[in-house]
Amino acid sequence: MHFKWNYEPPTSERRAAAKELGEKIGMSPILADLLIQRGIKTESAAKRFFRPMLNELIDPFLMNDMDVAVDRLNDAMGRKEKIMVYGDYDVDGCTAVALVYKFLQQFYSNIEYYIPDRYEEGYGISKKALDMAAGKDVKLIIVLDCGIKAIDEISYAKSLGIDFIVCDHHVPDDDLPDAVAILNPKREDSTYPFKHLCGCGVGFKFMQAFAKNNGIPFSRLIPLLDFCAVSIAADMVPVTGENRILAFHGLKQLNQSPSVGLKSIIEISGLTGRELTMSDIVFKIGPRINASGRMQNGTEAVDLLVERDFEKALSEANHINVYNEQRKDVDKQMTEEANQIIEKLESQKHHNSIVLYDENWKKGVVGIVASRMTEMYYRPTVVLTRSGDLATGSARSVAGYDIYDAVKSCRDLLENFGGHTYAVGLSLKIENIPEFRRRFQQYVNEHILPEQTEATIEIEEEIDFKDITKKLHNDLKKFAPHGPDNEKPIFCTRNVYDYGTSKVVGRQQEHIKLELVDSKSSNVMNGIAFGRSADARYIKSKRSFDIAYTIEENIYKRSEVQLQIEDIKPSEE
């Protein structure tokens, strides 16, 4: 795929501001300009950005209902009531449950956790689970990463004598469930200064408040920050504000002293001995935690995350790794089938969105396939399969387009839906699919902007190879952790040439290993272009071309910088 490049050259005022800021913080104007583009314009703001401090975390009691939630939890412990920690079956839900359970278990023993079965119970709070909880005399359920729309279920729980504390981050409806406390920074009446916590982040704030109220030192919470980093990366929430602090210190914890369960996943992922990044979580750690809930039951993932014995954890991690391999096979097959459907749909070419249904697809993998279709066709995509009498599935969006609003516009056709800007889960009657497809596509056609249907690359700086020094690379590392709203910076260099030694590599000869020079220096830069072997002929033709890339460390030669090529274009004559 070739991309449209979005690049806005800095104005003379921005150049001057970058030069001044760079001098103050001892960085090149190139990197100072990256800060300015992130809204960081002063020396003190830059220092806070590069050194996020745990003492800058927001007071948890600023969140609506936090005092009520802590009081109810204290009462439950004081009365020795049975407590259940309940969560969604994805990475965010499983890490949230593991975090809250592990922390409270240090102070209270009458507590257990529960993850619903994706295939038997579906998303959110199930009546089956509530009946089971009532049978065990559970009096308080702390629900994480779901529950904000469970009005009927929480009402039913109340009739069974069970109270709820909801810790969620999904967009609420106008009516909220009748829970004792609802912790959600996206509430309409929210007084909390940061809106973008993930479910695990909300759980962490609850535990922070509980610790503060009970005189438990904050240091007892630090070992749980690795769960926060994993959930922030996997759930793709903005890595800004409070999330940046949690992710920064969570990654530090993950690298220096990970929990036993996460350490075992790091080992089976082949990541031992290297510095872990958010990308490692997104592509290696997260999918393995997710695979349990996608293929079997998410409870196994929580069992692993709270395990204390490393040998046992390693055995469980290998078990989950098998699920991940199975998931890859199913994912590949479903993606191929989805592509075949799209190619046959002549009408699809006239729409700015995709809605697919196949009753035989695996429910736990439709979200991944929706993401794949979004990446391949650059269209908001809904992928549905059959679950009992209903169609259920996932919607994924392209950059800048709010798919939650598009799904919400069809709410009268839906049995259930929930999510946020870029990802939504939904269910509907099978007979409603044609009308849902028509209305969803009509809504997207009317509201999406033309530029949102093009694959684009946001280029932050145009530089020359002579600018890529060891100091620049070392300073660039300080911009991590990366994620939404603080993406890894993409640079471009114009008029580069093959040094004569670039070659096609890979098991299927699908990548290009590059050695490049530009027109302004004799520096030879190494690069890798994954999946770009189609460009090899042009590169070897001795004509000049432009490249968009990120600057990486070569993991095989630690001291060496390598360009990861995102796009290649013939230079304009």
Short mmCIF file of N, CA and C in Angstrom, two decimals, residues 65 68-70 72-73 81-87 114 124-127 129-131 133-134 138-144 146-167 177-183 206:
data_model
loop_
_atom_site.label_atom_id
_atom_site.label_comp_id
_atom_site.label_asym_id
_atom_site.label_seq_id
_atom_site.Cartn_x
_atom_site.Cartn_y
_atom_site.Cartn_z
N ASP A 65 -18.16 9.56 42.60
CA ASP A 65 -18.52 8.33 43.33
C ASP A 65 -17.34 7.62 43.99
N VAL A 68 -17.80 7.08 47.70
CA VAL A 68 -18.85 6.09 47.96
C VAL A 68 -18.32 4.67 47.71
N ALA A 69 -17.55 4.52 46.62
CA ALA A 69 -16.99 3.20 46.28
C ALA A 69 -16.06 2.71 47.38
N VAL A 70 -15.19 3.59 47.85
CA VAL A 70 -14.23 3.20 48.90
C VAL A 70 -14.98 2.85 50.19
N ARG A 72 -18.00 1.69 50.48
CA ARG A 72 -18.71 0.39 50.33
C ARG A 72 -17.72 -0.76 50.40
N LEU A 73 -16.53 -0.60 49.83
CA LEU A 73 -15.52 -1.65 49.89
C LEU A 73 -15.05 -1.84 51.34
N GLU A 81 -17.91 -9.67 54.13
CA GLU A 81 -18.76 -10.10 53.01
C GLU A 81 -17.92 -10.74 51.91
N LYS A 82 -18.55 -11.61 51.15
CA LYS A 82 -17.90 -12.20 49.97
C LYS A 82 -17.86 -11.15 48.87
N ILE A 83 -16.67 -10.92 48.29
CA ILE A 83 -16.49 -9.94 47.21
C ILE A 83 -16.08 -10.68 45.94
N MET A 84 -16.67 -10.28 44.82
CA MET A 84 -16.28 -10.83 43.51
C MET A 84 -15.73 -9.70 42.64
N VAL A 85 -14.58 -9.95 42.03
CA VAL A 85 -13.99 -9.01 41.06
C VAL A 85 -14.30 -9.59 39.67
N TYR A 86 -15.05 -8.83 38.88
CA TYR A 86 -15.63 -9.34 37.62
C TYR A 86 -15.11 -8.47 36.47
N GLY A 87 -14.70 -9.09 35.37
CA GLY A 87 -14.18 -8.26 34.27
C GLY A 87 -14.40 -8.83 32.90
N TYR A 114 -13.96 -13.42 38.50
CA TYR A 114 -14.79 -14.10 37.51
C TYR A 114 -14.68 -13.39 36.16
N GLY A 124 -19.98 -8.57 28.88
CA GLY A 124 -20.56 -7.85 30.01
C GLY A 124 -21.04 -8.75 31.13
N ILE A 125 -22.00 -8.24 31.88
CA ILE A 125 -22.50 -8.94 33.07
C ILE A 125 -23.60 -9.92 32.64
N SER A 126 -23.45 -11.18 33.00
CA SER A 126 -24.45 -12.18 32.60
C SER A 126 -25.30 -12.60 33.81
N LYS A 127 -26.55 -12.91 33.55
CA LYS A 127 -27.45 -13.37 34.63
C LYS A 127 -26.97 -14.71 35.18
N ALA A 129 -23.92 -15.56 35.66
CA ALA A 129 -22.88 -15.24 36.64
C ALA A 129 -23.51 -14.68 37.93
N LEU A 130 -24.55 -13.89 37.77
CA LEU A 130 -25.20 -13.30 38.95
C LEU A 130 -25.87 -14.38 39.80
N ASP A 131 -26.51 -15.34 39.14
CA ASP A 131 -27.13 -16.45 39.88
C ASP A 131 -26.06 -17.26 40.63
N ALA A 133 -23.15 -16.10 41.60
CA ALA A 133 -22.63 -15.25 42.69
C ALA A 133 -23.59 -15.28 43.89
N ALA A 134 -24.88 -15.21 43.60
CA ALA A 134 -25.87 -15.25 44.69
C ALA A 134 -25.79 -16.58 45.44
N VAL A 138 -22.26 -13.97 47.47
CA VAL A 138 -21.51 -12.75 47.15
C VAL A 138 -22.40 -11.55 47.45
N LYS A 139 -21.86 -10.55 48.14
CA LYS A 139 -22.63 -9.35 48.50
C LYS A 139 -22.18 -8.11 47.72
N LEU A 140 -20.94 -8.15 47.19
CA LEU A 140 -20.41 -7.00 46.45
C LEU A 140 -19.66 -7.48 45.22
N ILE A 141 -20.01 -6.93 44.06
CA ILE A 141 -19.26 -7.21 42.83
C ILE A 141 -18.60 -5.91 42.37
N ILE A 142 -17.28 -5.98 42.15
CA ILE A 142 -16.54 -4.88 41.52
C ILE A 142 -16.36 -5.28 40.07
N VAL A 143 -17.02 -4.57 39.15
CA VAL A 143 -16.95 -4.94 37.73
C VAL A 143 -16.04 -3.96 37.00
N LEU A 144 -15.16 -4.52 36.17
CA LEU A 144 -14.12 -3.73 35.51
C LEU A 144 -14.18 -3.87 33.99
N CYS A 146 -16.39 -3.09 31.90
CA CYS A 146 -17.73 -3.28 31.35
C CYS A 146 -18.72 -2.90 32.45
N GLY A 147 -20.02 -2.96 32.15
CA GLY A 147 -21.02 -2.70 33.18
C GLY A 147 -21.73 -1.37 33.07
N ILE A 148 -21.20 -0.44 32.27
CA ILE A 148 -21.78 0.90 32.23
C ILE A 148 -23.17 0.91 31.60
N LYS A 149 -23.48 -0.14 30.81
CA LYS A 149 -24.81 -0.21 30.19
C LYS A 149 -25.67 -1.35 30.76
N ALA A 150 -25.18 -1.99 31.81
CA ALA A 150 -25.87 -3.18 32.33
C ALA A 150 -26.99 -2.81 33.29
N ILE A 151 -27.95 -2.03 32.80
CA ILE A 151 -29.04 -1.52 33.65
C ILE A 151 -29.91 -2.67 34.17
N ASP A 152 -30.36 -3.56 33.28
CA ASP A 152 -31.23 -4.68 33.70
C ASP A 152 -30.49 -5.65 34.60
N GLU A 153 -29.25 -5.96 34.25
CA GLU A 153 -28.48 -6.96 35.00
C GLU A 153 -28.18 -6.47 36.42
N ILE A 154 -27.81 -5.19 36.55
CA ILE A 154 -27.48 -4.66 37.88
C ILE A 154 -28.74 -4.52 38.73
N SER A 155 -29.86 -4.23 38.06
CA SER A 155 -31.15 -4.20 38.76
C SER A 155 -31.50 -5.61 39.28
N TYR A 156 -31.26 -6.62 38.44
CA TYR A 156 -31.50 -8.01 38.83
C TYR A 156 -30.60 -8.39 40.01
N ALA A 157 -29.33 -7.96 39.94
CA ALA A 157 -28.38 -8.26 41.02
C ALA A 157 -28.87 -7.68 42.34
N LYS A 158 -29.42 -6.47 42.26
CA LYS A 158 -29.92 -5.80 43.46
C LYS A 158 -31.05 -6.63 44.10
N SER A 159 -31.90 -7.23 43.23
CA SER A 159 -33.00 -8.05 43.75
C SER A 159 -32.47 -9.31 44.44
N LEU A 160 -31.22 -9.69 44.09
CA LEU A 160 -30.58 -10.86 44.72
C LEU A 160 -29.77 -10.46 45.96
N GLY A 161 -29.77 -9.16 46.27
CA GLY A 161 -29.01 -8.68 47.43
C GLY A 161 -27.54 -8.45 47.15
N ILE A 162 -27.22 -8.21 45.86
CA ILE A 162 -25.82 -7.98 45.47
C ILE A 162 -25.64 -6.51 45.05
N ASP A 163 -24.67 -5.85 45.66
CA ASP A 163 -24.33 -4.48 45.27
C ASP A 163 -23.23 -4.48 44.21
N PHE A 164 -23.22 -3.40 43.41
CA PHE A 164 -22.22 -3.27 42.35
C PHE A 164 -21.42 -1.98 42.48
N ILE A 165 -20.12 -2.09 42.25
CA ILE A 165 -19.27 -0.92 41.98
C ILE A 165 -18.79 -1.09 40.54
N VAL A 166 -19.17 -0.15 39.66
CA VAL A 166 -18.82 -0.23 38.23
C VAL A 166 -17.56 0.60 37.98
N CYS A 167 -16.54 -0.03 37.41
CA CYS A 167 -15.30 0.66 37.00
C CYS A 167 -15.18 0.48 35.49
N PRO A 177 -26.74 2.60 35.26
CA PRO A 177 -27.26 1.51 36.08
C PRO A 177 -27.36 1.90 37.55
N ASP A 178 -28.20 1.19 38.29
CA ASP A 178 -28.44 1.49 39.70
C ASP A 178 -27.38 0.81 40.57
N ALA A 179 -26.14 1.23 40.38
CA ALA A 179 -25.02 0.68 41.15
C ALA A 179 -24.76 1.57 42.36
N VAL A 180 -24.07 1.02 43.35
CA VAL A 180 -23.68 1.82 44.52
C VAL A 180 -22.78 2.97 44.10
N ALA A 181 -21.85 2.67 43.18
CA ALA A 181 -20.93 3.69 42.68
C ALA A 181 -20.60 3.39 41.22
N ILE A 182 -20.46 4.45 40.42
CA ILE A 182 -20.08 4.30 39.02
C ILE A 182 -18.83 5.14 38.78
N LEU A 183 -17.70 4.45 38.64
CA LEU A 183 -16.42 5.12 38.37
C LEU A 183 -16.18 5.08 36.87
N PHE A 206 -9.15 3.28 41.61
CA PHE A 206 -9.96 2.79 42.73
C PHE A 206 -9.05 2.26 43.84
#
